[in-house]
Structures are given as C-alpha cells and as structure tokens.
Short mmCIF file of C-alpha atoms and ligand atoms in Angstrom, two decimals:
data_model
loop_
_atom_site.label_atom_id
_atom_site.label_comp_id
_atom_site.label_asym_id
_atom_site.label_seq_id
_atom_site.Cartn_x
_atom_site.Cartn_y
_atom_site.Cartn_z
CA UNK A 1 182.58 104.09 148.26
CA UNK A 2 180.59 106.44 146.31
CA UNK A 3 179.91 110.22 147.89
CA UNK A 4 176.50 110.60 149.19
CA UNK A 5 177.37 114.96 149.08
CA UNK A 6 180.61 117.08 148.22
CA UNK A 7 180.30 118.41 151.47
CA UNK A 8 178.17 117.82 154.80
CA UNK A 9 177.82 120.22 157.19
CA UNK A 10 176.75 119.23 161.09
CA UNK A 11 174.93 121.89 162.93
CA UNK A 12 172.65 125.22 161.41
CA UNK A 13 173.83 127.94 164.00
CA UNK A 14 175.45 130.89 162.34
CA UNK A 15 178.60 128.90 161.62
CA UNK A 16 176.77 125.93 159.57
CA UNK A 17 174.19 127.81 157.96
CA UNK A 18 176.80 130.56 156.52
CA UNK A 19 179.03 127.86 155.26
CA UNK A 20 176.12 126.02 153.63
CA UNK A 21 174.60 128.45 151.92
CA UNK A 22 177.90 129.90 150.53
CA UNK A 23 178.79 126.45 149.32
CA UNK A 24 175.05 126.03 147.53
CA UNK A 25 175.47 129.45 145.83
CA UNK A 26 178.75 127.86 144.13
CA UNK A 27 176.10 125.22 143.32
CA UNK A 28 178.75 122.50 145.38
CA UNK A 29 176.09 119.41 146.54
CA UNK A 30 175.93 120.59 149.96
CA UNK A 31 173.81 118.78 153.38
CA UNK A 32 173.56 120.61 156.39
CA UNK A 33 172.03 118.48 159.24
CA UNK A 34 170.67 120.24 162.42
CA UNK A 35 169.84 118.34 165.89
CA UNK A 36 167.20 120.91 166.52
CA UNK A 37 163.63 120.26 164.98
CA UNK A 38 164.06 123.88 163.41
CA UNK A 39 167.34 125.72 163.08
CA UNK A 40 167.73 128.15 165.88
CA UNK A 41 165.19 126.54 168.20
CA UNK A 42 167.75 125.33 170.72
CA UNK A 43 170.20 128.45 170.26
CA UNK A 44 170.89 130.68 172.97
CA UNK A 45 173.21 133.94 172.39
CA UNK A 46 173.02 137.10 174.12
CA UNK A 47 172.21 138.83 170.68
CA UNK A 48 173.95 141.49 169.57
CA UNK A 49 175.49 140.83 166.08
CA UNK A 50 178.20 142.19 164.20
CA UNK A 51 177.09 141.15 160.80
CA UNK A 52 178.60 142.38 157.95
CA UNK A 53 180.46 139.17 156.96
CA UNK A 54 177.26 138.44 155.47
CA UNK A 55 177.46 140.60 152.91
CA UNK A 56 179.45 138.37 151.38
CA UNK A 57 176.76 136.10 150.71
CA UNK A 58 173.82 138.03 151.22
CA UNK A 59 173.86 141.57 150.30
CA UNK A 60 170.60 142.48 151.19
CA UNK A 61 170.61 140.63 154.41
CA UNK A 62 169.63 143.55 156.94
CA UNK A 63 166.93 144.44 155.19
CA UNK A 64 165.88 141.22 154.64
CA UNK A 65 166.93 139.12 157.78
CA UNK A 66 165.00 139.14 160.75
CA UNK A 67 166.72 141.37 163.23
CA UNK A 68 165.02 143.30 165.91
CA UNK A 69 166.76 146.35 166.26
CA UNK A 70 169.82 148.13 165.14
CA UNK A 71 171.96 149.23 168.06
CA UNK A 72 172.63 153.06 168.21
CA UNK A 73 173.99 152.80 172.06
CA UNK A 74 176.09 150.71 173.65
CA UNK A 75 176.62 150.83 177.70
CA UNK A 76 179.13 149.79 179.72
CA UNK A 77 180.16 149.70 182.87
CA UNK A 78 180.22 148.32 186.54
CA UNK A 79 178.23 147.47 189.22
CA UNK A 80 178.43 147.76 192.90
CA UNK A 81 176.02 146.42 196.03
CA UNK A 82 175.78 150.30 196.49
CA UNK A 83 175.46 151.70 192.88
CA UNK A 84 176.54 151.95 189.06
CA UNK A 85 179.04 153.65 187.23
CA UNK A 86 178.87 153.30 183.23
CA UNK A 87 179.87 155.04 180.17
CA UNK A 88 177.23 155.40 177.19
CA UNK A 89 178.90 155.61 173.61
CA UNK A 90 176.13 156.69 171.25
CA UNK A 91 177.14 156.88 167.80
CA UNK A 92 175.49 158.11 164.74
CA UNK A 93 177.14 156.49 162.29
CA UNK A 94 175.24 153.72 163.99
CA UNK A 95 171.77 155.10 163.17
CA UNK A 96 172.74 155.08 159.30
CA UNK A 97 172.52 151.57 157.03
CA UNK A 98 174.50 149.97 157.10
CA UNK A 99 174.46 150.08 161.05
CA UNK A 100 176.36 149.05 163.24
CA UNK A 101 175.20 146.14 165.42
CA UNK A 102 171.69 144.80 165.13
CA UNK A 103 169.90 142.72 167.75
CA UNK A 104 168.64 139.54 167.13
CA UNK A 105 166.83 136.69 168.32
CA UNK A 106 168.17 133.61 167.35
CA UNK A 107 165.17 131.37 167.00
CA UNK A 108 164.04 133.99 164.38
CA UNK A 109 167.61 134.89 162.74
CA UNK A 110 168.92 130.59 162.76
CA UNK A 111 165.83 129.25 161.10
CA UNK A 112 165.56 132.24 158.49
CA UNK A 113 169.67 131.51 157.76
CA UNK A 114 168.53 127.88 157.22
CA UNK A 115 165.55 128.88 154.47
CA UNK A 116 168.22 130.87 152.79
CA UNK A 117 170.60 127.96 152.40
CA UNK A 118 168.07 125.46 151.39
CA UNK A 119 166.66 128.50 148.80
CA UNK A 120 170.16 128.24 147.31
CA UNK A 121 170.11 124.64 146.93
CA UNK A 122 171.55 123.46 150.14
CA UNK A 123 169.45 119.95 151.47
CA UNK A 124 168.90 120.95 155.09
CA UNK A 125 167.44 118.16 157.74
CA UNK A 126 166.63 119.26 160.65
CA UNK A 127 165.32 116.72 164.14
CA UNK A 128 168.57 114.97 163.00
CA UNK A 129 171.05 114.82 165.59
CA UNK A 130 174.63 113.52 164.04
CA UNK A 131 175.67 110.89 166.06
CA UNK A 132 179.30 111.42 165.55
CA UNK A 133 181.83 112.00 162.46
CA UNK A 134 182.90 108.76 160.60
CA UNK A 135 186.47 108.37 160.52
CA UNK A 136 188.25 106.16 158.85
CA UNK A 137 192.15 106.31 161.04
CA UNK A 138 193.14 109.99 160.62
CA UNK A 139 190.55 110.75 157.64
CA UNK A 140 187.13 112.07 158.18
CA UNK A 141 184.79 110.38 155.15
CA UNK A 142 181.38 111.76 156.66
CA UNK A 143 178.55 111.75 159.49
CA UNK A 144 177.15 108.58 161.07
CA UNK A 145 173.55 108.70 162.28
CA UNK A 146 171.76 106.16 163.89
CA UNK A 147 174.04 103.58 162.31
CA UNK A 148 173.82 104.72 159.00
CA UNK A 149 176.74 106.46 157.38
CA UNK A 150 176.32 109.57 155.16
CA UNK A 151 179.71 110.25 153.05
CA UNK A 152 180.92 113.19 151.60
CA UNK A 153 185.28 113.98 151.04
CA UNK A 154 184.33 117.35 153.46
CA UNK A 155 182.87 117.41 156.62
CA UNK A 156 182.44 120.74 158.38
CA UNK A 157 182.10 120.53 162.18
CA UNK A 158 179.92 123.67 163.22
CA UNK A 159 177.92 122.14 166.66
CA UNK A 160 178.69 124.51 168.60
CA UNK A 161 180.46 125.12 172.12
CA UNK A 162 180.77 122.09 173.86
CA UNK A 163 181.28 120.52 170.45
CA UNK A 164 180.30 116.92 170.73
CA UNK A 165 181.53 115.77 167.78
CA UNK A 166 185.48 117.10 167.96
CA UNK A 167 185.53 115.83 172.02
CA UNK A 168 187.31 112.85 172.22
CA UNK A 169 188.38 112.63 168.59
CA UNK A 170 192.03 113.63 167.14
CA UNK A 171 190.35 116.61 166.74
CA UNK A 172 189.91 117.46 170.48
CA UNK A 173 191.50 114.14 172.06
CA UNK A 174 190.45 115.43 175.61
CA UNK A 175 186.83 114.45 176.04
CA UNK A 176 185.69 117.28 178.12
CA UNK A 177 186.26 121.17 177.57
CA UNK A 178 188.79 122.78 179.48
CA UNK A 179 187.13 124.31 182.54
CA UNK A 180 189.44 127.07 182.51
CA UNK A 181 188.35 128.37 179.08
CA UNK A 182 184.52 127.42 179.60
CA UNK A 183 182.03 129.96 180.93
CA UNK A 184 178.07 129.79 181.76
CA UNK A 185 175.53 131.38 179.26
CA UNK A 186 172.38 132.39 180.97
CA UNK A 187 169.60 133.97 179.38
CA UNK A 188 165.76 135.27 180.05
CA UNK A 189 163.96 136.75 177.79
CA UNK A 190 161.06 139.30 178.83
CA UNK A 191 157.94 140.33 176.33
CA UNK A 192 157.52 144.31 176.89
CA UNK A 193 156.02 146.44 173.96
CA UNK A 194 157.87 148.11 171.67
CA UNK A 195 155.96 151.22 172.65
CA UNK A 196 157.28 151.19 176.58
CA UNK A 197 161.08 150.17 175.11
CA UNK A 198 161.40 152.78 172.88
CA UNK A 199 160.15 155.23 175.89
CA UNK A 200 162.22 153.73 178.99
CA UNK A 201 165.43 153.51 176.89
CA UNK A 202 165.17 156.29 174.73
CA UNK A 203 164.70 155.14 171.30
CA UNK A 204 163.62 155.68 167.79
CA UNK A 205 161.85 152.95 166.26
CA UNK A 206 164.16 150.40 165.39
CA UNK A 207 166.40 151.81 167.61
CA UNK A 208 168.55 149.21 170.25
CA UNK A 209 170.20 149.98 173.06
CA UNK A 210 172.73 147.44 174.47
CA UNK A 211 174.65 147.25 177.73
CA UNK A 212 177.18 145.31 179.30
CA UNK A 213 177.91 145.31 183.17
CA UNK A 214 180.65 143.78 185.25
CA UNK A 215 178.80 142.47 187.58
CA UNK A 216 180.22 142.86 191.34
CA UNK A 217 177.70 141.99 193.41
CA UNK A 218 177.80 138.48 194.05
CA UNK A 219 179.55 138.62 197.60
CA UNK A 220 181.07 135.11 197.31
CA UNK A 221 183.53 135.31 194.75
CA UNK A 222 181.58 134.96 191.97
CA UNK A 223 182.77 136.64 188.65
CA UNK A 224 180.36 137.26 186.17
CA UNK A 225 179.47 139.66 183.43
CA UNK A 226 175.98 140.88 182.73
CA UNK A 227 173.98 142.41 179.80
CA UNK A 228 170.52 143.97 178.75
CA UNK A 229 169.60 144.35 174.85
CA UNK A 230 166.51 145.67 173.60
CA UNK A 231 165.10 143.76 171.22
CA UNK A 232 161.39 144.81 169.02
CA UNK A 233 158.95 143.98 171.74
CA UNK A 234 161.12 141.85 174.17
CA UNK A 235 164.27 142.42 176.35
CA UNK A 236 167.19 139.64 176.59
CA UNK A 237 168.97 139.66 179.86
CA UNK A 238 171.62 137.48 181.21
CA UNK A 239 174.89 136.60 182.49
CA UNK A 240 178.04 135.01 181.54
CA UNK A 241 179.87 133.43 184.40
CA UNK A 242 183.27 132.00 185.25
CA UNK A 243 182.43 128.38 186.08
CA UNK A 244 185.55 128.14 188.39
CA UNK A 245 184.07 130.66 190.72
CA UNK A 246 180.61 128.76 191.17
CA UNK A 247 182.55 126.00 192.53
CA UNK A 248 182.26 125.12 196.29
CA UNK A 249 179.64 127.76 195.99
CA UNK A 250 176.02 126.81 196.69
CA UNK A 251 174.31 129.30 194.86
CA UNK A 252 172.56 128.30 191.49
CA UNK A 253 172.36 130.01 188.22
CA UNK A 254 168.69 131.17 188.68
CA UNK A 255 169.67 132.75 192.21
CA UNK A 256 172.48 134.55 190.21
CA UNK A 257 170.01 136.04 187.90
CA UNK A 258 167.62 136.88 190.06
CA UNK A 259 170.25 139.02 192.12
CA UNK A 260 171.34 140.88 189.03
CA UNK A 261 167.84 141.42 188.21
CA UNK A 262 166.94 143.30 191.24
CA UNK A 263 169.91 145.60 191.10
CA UNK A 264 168.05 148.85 190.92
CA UNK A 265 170.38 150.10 187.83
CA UNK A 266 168.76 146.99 186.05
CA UNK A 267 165.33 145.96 187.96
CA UNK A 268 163.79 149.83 187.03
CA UNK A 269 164.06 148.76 182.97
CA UNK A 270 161.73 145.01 183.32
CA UNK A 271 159.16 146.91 185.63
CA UNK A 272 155.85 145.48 184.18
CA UNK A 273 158.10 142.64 181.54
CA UNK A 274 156.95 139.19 181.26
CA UNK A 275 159.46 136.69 181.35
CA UNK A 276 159.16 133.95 178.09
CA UNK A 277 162.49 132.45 177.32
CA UNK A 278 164.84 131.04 179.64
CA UNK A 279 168.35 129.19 178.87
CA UNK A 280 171.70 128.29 180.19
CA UNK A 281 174.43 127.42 177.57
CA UNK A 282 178.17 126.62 177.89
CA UNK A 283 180.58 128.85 176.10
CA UNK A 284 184.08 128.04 175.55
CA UNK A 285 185.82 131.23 174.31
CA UNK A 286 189.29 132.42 173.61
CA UNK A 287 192.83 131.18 172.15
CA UNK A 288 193.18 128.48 175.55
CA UNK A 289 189.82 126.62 174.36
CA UNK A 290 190.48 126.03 170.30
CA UNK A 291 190.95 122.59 169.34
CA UNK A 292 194.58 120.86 168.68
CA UNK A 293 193.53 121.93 164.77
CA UNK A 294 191.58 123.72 162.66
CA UNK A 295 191.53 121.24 159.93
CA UNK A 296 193.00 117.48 159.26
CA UNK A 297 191.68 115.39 156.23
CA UNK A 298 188.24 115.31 155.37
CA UNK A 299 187.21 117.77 158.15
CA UNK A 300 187.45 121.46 159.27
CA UNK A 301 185.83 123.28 162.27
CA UNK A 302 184.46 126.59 162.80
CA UNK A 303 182.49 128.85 165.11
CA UNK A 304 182.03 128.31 168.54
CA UNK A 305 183.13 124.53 168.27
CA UNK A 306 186.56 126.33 167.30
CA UNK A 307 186.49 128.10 170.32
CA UNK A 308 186.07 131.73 168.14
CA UNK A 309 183.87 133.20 171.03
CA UNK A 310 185.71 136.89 171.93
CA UNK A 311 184.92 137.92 175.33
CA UNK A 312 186.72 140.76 177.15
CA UNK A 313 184.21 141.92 179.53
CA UNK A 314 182.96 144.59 177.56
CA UNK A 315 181.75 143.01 174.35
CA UNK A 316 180.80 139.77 173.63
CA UNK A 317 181.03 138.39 170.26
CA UNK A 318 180.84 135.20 168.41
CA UNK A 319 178.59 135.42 165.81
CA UNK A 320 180.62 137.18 163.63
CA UNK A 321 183.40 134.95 164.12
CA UNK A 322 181.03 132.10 163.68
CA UNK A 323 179.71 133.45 160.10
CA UNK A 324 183.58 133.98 158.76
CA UNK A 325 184.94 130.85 160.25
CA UNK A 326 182.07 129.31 158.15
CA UNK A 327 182.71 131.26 155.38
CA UNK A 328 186.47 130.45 155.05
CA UNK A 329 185.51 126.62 155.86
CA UNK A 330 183.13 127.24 152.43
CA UNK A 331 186.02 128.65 150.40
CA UNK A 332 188.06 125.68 151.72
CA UNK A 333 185.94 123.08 150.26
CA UNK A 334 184.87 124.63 147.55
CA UNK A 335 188.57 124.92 146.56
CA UNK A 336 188.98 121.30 147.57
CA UNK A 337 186.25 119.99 145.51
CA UNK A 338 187.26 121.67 142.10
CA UNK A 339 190.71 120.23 143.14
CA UNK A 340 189.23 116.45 143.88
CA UNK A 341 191.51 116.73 146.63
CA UNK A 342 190.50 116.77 150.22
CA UNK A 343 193.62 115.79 152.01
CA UNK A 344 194.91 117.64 155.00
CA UNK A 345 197.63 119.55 153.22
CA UNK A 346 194.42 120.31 150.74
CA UNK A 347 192.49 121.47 153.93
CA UNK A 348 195.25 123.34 155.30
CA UNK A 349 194.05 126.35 153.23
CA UNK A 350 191.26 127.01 155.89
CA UNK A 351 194.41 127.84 158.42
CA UNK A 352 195.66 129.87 156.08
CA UNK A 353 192.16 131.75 155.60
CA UNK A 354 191.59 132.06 159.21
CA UNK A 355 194.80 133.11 159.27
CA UNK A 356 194.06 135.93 156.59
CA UNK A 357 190.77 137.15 157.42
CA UNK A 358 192.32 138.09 161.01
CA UNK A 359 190.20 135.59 163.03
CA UNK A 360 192.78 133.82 163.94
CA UNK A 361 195.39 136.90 165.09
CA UNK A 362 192.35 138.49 167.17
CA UNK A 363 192.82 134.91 169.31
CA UNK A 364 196.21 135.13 169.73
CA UNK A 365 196.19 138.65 170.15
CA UNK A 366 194.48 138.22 173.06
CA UNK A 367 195.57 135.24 173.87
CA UNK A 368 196.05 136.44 177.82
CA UNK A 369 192.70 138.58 178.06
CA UNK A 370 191.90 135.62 180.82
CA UNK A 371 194.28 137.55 183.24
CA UNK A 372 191.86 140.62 182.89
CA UNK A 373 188.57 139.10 182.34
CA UNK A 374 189.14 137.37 185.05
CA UNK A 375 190.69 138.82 188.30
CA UNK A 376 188.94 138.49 190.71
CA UNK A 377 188.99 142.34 191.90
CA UNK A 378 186.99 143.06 189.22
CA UNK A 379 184.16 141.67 190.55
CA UNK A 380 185.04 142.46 193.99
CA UNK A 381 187.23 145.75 194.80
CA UNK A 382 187.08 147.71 191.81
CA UNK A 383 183.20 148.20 191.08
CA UNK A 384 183.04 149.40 195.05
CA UNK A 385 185.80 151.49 194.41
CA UNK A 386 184.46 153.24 191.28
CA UNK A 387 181.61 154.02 192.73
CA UNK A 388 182.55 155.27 196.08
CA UNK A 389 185.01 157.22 193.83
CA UNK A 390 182.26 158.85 191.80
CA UNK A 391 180.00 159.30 194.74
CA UNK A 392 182.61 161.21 196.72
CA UNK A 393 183.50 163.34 193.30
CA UNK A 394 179.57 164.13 192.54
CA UNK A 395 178.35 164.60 196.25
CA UNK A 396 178.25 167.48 198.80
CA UNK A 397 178.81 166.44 202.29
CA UNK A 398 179.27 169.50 203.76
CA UNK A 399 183.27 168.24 204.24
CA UNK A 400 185.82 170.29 202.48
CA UNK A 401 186.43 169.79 199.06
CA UNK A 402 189.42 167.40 197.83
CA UNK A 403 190.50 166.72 195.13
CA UNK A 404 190.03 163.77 192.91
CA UNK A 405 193.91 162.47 193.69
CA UNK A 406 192.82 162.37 197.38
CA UNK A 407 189.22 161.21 196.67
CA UNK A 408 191.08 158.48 194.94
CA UNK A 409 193.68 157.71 197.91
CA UNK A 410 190.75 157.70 200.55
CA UNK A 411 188.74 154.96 198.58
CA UNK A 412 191.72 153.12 197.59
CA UNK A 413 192.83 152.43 201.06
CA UNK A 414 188.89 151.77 202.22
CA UNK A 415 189.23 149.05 199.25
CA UNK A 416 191.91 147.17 200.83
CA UNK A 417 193.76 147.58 197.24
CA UNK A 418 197.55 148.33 197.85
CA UNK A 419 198.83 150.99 195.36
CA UNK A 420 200.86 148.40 193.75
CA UNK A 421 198.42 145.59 193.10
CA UNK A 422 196.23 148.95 191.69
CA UNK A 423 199.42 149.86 189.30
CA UNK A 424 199.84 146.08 188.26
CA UNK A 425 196.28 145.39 187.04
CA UNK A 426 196.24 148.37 185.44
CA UNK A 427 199.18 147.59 183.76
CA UNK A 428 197.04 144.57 182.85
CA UNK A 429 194.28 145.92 181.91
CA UNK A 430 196.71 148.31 179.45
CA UNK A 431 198.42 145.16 178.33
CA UNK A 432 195.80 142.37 177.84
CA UNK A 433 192.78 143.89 177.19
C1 FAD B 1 174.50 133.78 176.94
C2 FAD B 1 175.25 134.02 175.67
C3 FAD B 1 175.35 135.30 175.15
C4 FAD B 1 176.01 135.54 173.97
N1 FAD B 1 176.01 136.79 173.45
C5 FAD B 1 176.54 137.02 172.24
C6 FAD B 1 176.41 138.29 171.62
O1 FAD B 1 175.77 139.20 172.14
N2 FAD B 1 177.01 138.47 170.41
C7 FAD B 1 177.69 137.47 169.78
O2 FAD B 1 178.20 137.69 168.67
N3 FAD B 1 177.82 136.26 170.35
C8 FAD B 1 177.25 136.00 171.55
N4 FAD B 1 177.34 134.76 172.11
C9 FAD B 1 178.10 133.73 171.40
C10 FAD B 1 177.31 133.22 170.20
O3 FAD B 1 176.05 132.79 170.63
C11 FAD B 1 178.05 132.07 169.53
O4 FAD B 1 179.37 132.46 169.27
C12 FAD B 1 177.39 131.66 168.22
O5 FAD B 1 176.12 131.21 168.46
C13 FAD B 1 178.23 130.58 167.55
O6 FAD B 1 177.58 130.09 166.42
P1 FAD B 1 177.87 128.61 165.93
O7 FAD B 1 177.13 128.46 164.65
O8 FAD B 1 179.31 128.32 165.95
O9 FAD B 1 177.25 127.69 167.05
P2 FAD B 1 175.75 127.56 167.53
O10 FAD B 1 175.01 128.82 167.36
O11 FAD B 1 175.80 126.95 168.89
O12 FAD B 1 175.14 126.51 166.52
C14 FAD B 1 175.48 125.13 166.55
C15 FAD B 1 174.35 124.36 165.92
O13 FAD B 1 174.70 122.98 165.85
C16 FAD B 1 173.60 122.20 166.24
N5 FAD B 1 174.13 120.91 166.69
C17 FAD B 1 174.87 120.67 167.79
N6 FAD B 1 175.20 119.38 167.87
C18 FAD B 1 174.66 118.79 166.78
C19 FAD B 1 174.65 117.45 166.31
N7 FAD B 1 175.28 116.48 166.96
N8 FAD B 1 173.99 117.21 165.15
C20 FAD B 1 173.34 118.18 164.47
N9 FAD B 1 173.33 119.46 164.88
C21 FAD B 1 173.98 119.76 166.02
C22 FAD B 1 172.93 123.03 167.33
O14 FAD B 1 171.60 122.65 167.54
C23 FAD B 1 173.06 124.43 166.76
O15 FAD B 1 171.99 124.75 165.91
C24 FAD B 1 176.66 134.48 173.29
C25 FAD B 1 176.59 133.19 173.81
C26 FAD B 1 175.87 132.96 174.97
C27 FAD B 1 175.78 131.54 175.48
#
C-alpha cells in the first residue's frame, strides 16, 4: 500500500504540535490532525510553562510566542478553614530573558504552535477527530477516520490524558485509565485588567505571579491542590483533585471551586474579576499511569497520553514534558525514515531518548510521590496544624511565652497526630517527594 505521509501525528496540544513542526523543519512529509476546530480550543492546563525545550526548534519562541507573563514569583503553601501559611520564592534570575516560567493560555499558545508547524511545512487539519489508529496485528500503518484510512510507516499518538486512541489497544490493553493515577483538572478563568493585576499582586509589566496551595479545607476527605496564575489581563484559577476522594462524596466540582474561591487568602485577589472560561479535564500523571510501552512498530506516544504529567503538590508540570516527549518522538522518526525502517526494534530509539533526555528517570524517580501527594493528612491535619503553629509563634495572648518546641507539642496533640505518624510522613515527605 502506498504511504499517504512519512509520519502522522494525532492531536496539536504541546506534544503533537512540537513533534510536527520539528519533523517539517527536517522537511520529513509530516500530517498532524487535531479533533478541535482550532488547535488549543479544547485545551485546558493550569498554565505555567517551563519552556525551554523549545529552543530546540524555535529559538526565538518567547519573544515570539504568545505568552502572557513571565513568572518572577512563585507561592506555595497551605491552607486551613482558619488561615494560610505560604512561602514566596522570588527570584531575579527570573525577571531576566530567558526567564524562568511564563504563563500561558492555551487557546492562544496551541493554535500559534499549530501556525508554526504548518509555516514549516507540516499539513495540519483541524475539526478532524481520528477515529482510532489502524493496526494491522501488532503494527500500527496509520489513522482511520470516518472509514477512511490515512497511512504513513509512523504514527505518533499525542491525544492527550485520557488517550483514546492507546485505551484498549496493545498499547494500553485496559480500556479505562487507572483511577488511582487519574486526577480532576478544573479551571476558571477571570478577565481583570492588567492595570489592577499588576497592582494587587505586585508586578512589573509582564510580570506573573504564580501560586500553588494544598488545599485543606474540604471537611470531607477531599484532597485537592489549588492554584492562582496571573496571566496579561485575566487570572486562571483551579484545582486538581484526587478522584478517589470525591467518591461516596456528594459534593460536585463547581461546589469545590466555589469553596476555594471564597477562602479569604484567595477570594481578596478576584474582587471585581469576571469569570470567562470554565473547564474540567482528566489528568493522568506519574510513573503508575504510563502505558505498557512507549513505542511498538509503527507507533510511539508522548505527552500526557504517556502519562508525563509531574505533580508533587507543589508544581505542576506537563508541558514541558509534553514538548520533549514530542521532540524525541520527532528524532525517532526522523531517524526511522532515513533508515526506511519503522519496526519496533527501529522505534525502540524513542525509549532510549526518553531515557536520555531524563524524562523518563524523573518518572521513576518519583515513582512513589503518590504516598506524599496523597495522604490524606495533608489535606486534613497538617494545614490546621501549620497554621495554629504559626499563629501561636506570631501572636501575643497575654500567656507566657514558649517556645516553638512546645508551641509545636501543644498543636500536635490538638491535631490528633501521634509523634510517630508525624516522624513517618516526614520521613516521607524526605523520601518521596
Ligand atoms: C487543570 C490543569 C492544570 C494544569 N497545569 C499545568 C501547568 O501549570 N503547567 C504544566 O506544565 N502543565 C499543566 N497541566 C498539564 C498540561 O496541561 C498537560 O501536561 C499538557 O497539556 C500535555 O500536552 P499534550 O500535548 O500531551 O496533550 P494535550 O494538551 O491534551 O493535547 C492533546 C491534543 O490532542 C487532541 N486530540 C485528542 N484526541 C484526538 C483525536 N482522537 N483526534 C485528533 N485530535 C485529538 C486534543 O484536542 C488536544 O489538542 C495541567 C493540566 C490540567 C488539566
């Protein structure tokens, strides 16, 4: 059967659109087919990005990309029914090109990525959702779509979490995700001017500020993680929450939300925002979620439908991960293609690269990050406890003074949190994280 492409990429998210326009700059015949009418218009990420594995492909890419702000202080920290506690890291090396982390909306960032890839020759269709790969036994030969096939010897998979295409197949023979290793996305976005952001947060122009919270004030056992980014003249808020803990629980994702929102350390920073933009997305993240491989004949995966989402509580970051997996799938076939040899031993290379560019250690690595991320005293006993811990430290009560060994002892015991579960998830923590 004669090739219809050398290679065919499914999905224009970070993932797709870096490997695409990589592989058009090599001038390799390259499709990349997008479900969404416009790249980026059904993409929902939190938004801070780590780019600088564009570079590779496009050097000028933060001055010419459309990003919203570059970060110059990132928050973290915890909250309590009764307070905050949070550490600020500003940096100045992050108010320098070439930056640190830059905001970005992905609407903006996706369908710009896309231009660039058809600009270097890539044929992008978009409104075309792939229907599922066309295998013929073990060997991937190309994309079906409506009944019509579309062949080409390499097919990258880049569809995202919840990867439609790999569930079911040898590629991820279970047909659902593991709900252990899958997590809730939710996102609003709120129009403020870039006037007020730059004055409530304390900011240059062009200046971000981004913050992450664990967020322990959902009293029924829910775990979840929140954040706040500034973007030019909106704000993205959401949450990211452990599915597991929503269940036998009544309470929906826009009650969630709303409860964060009205947290005073959060609600004081929308007073007088719109909200335009809301979303919920799964996200599969960490070494328990990747598929059984990385790459078989005909076919590789990358980004998120990899499972190369990194999420520790403190950071979350994909992106990146999704532009080198992408990048390393590009190598991959470009390799293959001079070689006219697509095989799985061929195709093995991409382990190899993943292996190499470190994507693959940082996984395993943190393989057991779960046992952190998600005990459930983080979202419970331990944001109560820092506070009350800082509150007794930073008060005057007209008591005598302690000190902060004693402080700590009183509000330990008030937490219910026996010295020796305290020493073990710190040990944990120490470990894991
Ligand atoms: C709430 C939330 C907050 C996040 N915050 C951050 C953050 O701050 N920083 C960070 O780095 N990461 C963050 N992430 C993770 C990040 O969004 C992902 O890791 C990243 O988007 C992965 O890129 P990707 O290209 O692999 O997949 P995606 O961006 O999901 O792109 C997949 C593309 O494939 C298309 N597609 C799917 N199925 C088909 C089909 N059958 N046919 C054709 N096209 C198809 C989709 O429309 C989409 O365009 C966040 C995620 C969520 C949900």
């Amino acid at each position: 059967m004669p090739e219809d492409f050398d290679v065919i990429v499914v999905g224009a998210g970070m993932a797709g659109s870096a490997a695409a326009i990589r592989l058009a700059q090599a001038r390799a015949n390259v499709l990349l087919v997008e479900r969404s009418p416009e790249a980026g218009a059904k993409n929902l990420s939190g938004g801070v990005l780590w780019g600088h594995d564009l570079d590779r492909i496009l050097p000028r890419w933060t001055d010419e990309m459309p990003l919203e702000r570059h970060v110059v202080r990132k928050r973290f920290g915890l909250l309590s029914a009764e307070g905050a506690v949070s550490i600020d890291l500003e940096d100045e090396r992050w108010r320098r090109a070439p930056y640190g982390a830059h905001t970005v909306l992905r609407a903006r960032t996706d369908a710009w990525l896309a231009h660039e890839a058809e600009t270097a020759g890539a044929t992008v269709v978009s409104g075309v959702p792939v229907e599922k790969l066309l295998w013929e036994g073990t060997t991937v030969r190309g994309i079906v779509q409506d009944g019509a096939e579309m062949r080409a010897p390499v097919t990258i998979v880049a569809d995202g979490a919840n990867s439609r295409l790999s569930l079911g197949t040898p590629i991820r023979p279970d047909a659902r995700l593991d709900g252990a290793a899958t997590e809730l996305g939710i996102k609003e976005v709120y129009a403020l001017s870039s006037r007020t952001i730059e004055e409530r947060f304390h900011l240059g122009p062009n200046e971000g500020h981004a913050e992450e919270w664990v967020a322990g004030i959902f009293p029924e056992g829910i775990m979840a993680g929140g954040f706040l980014y500034t973007n030019r003249d909106t704000l993205s808020l959401g949450l990211i929450v452990n599915i597991g803990s929503l269940f036998g629980n009544r309470t929906a994702s826009h009650d969630l939300i709303e409860r964060f929102k009205l947290h005073p350390a959060i609600q004081s920073r929308l007073a007088g925002a719109e909200l335009v933009e809301y979303g919920a997305k799964l996200i599969s993240s960490g070494w328990a979620s990747r598929p059984r491989a990385f790459s078989g004949a005909g076919w590789m995966i990358a980004g998120d439908a990899a499972g190369f989402v990194f999420s520790n509580g403190i950071v979350i970051q994909g992106m990146n991960y999704a532009i080198r997996s992408g990048l390393e799938a590009a190598e991959t076939a470009l390799a293959a293609d001079a070689a006219h040899d697509a095989s799985a031993a061929r195709l093995r290379e991409y382990d190899r690269r993943l292996e190499a560019s470190g994507i693959l250690g940082d996984f395993r690595d943190f393989a057991r990050i779960d046992r952190v991320k998600w005990n459930p005293r983080i979202y419970t006993a331990y944001p109560a406890l820092a506070v009350e811990l800082f509150h007794a430290m930073m008060s005057e009560d007209s008591q005598p003074k302690r000190t902060v060994r004693k402080i700590f002892q009183e509000v330990r015991k008030r937490s219910g949190v026996s010295t020796t579960t305290l020493l073990h998830d710190g040990a944990d923590v120490a470990r894991y994280l």
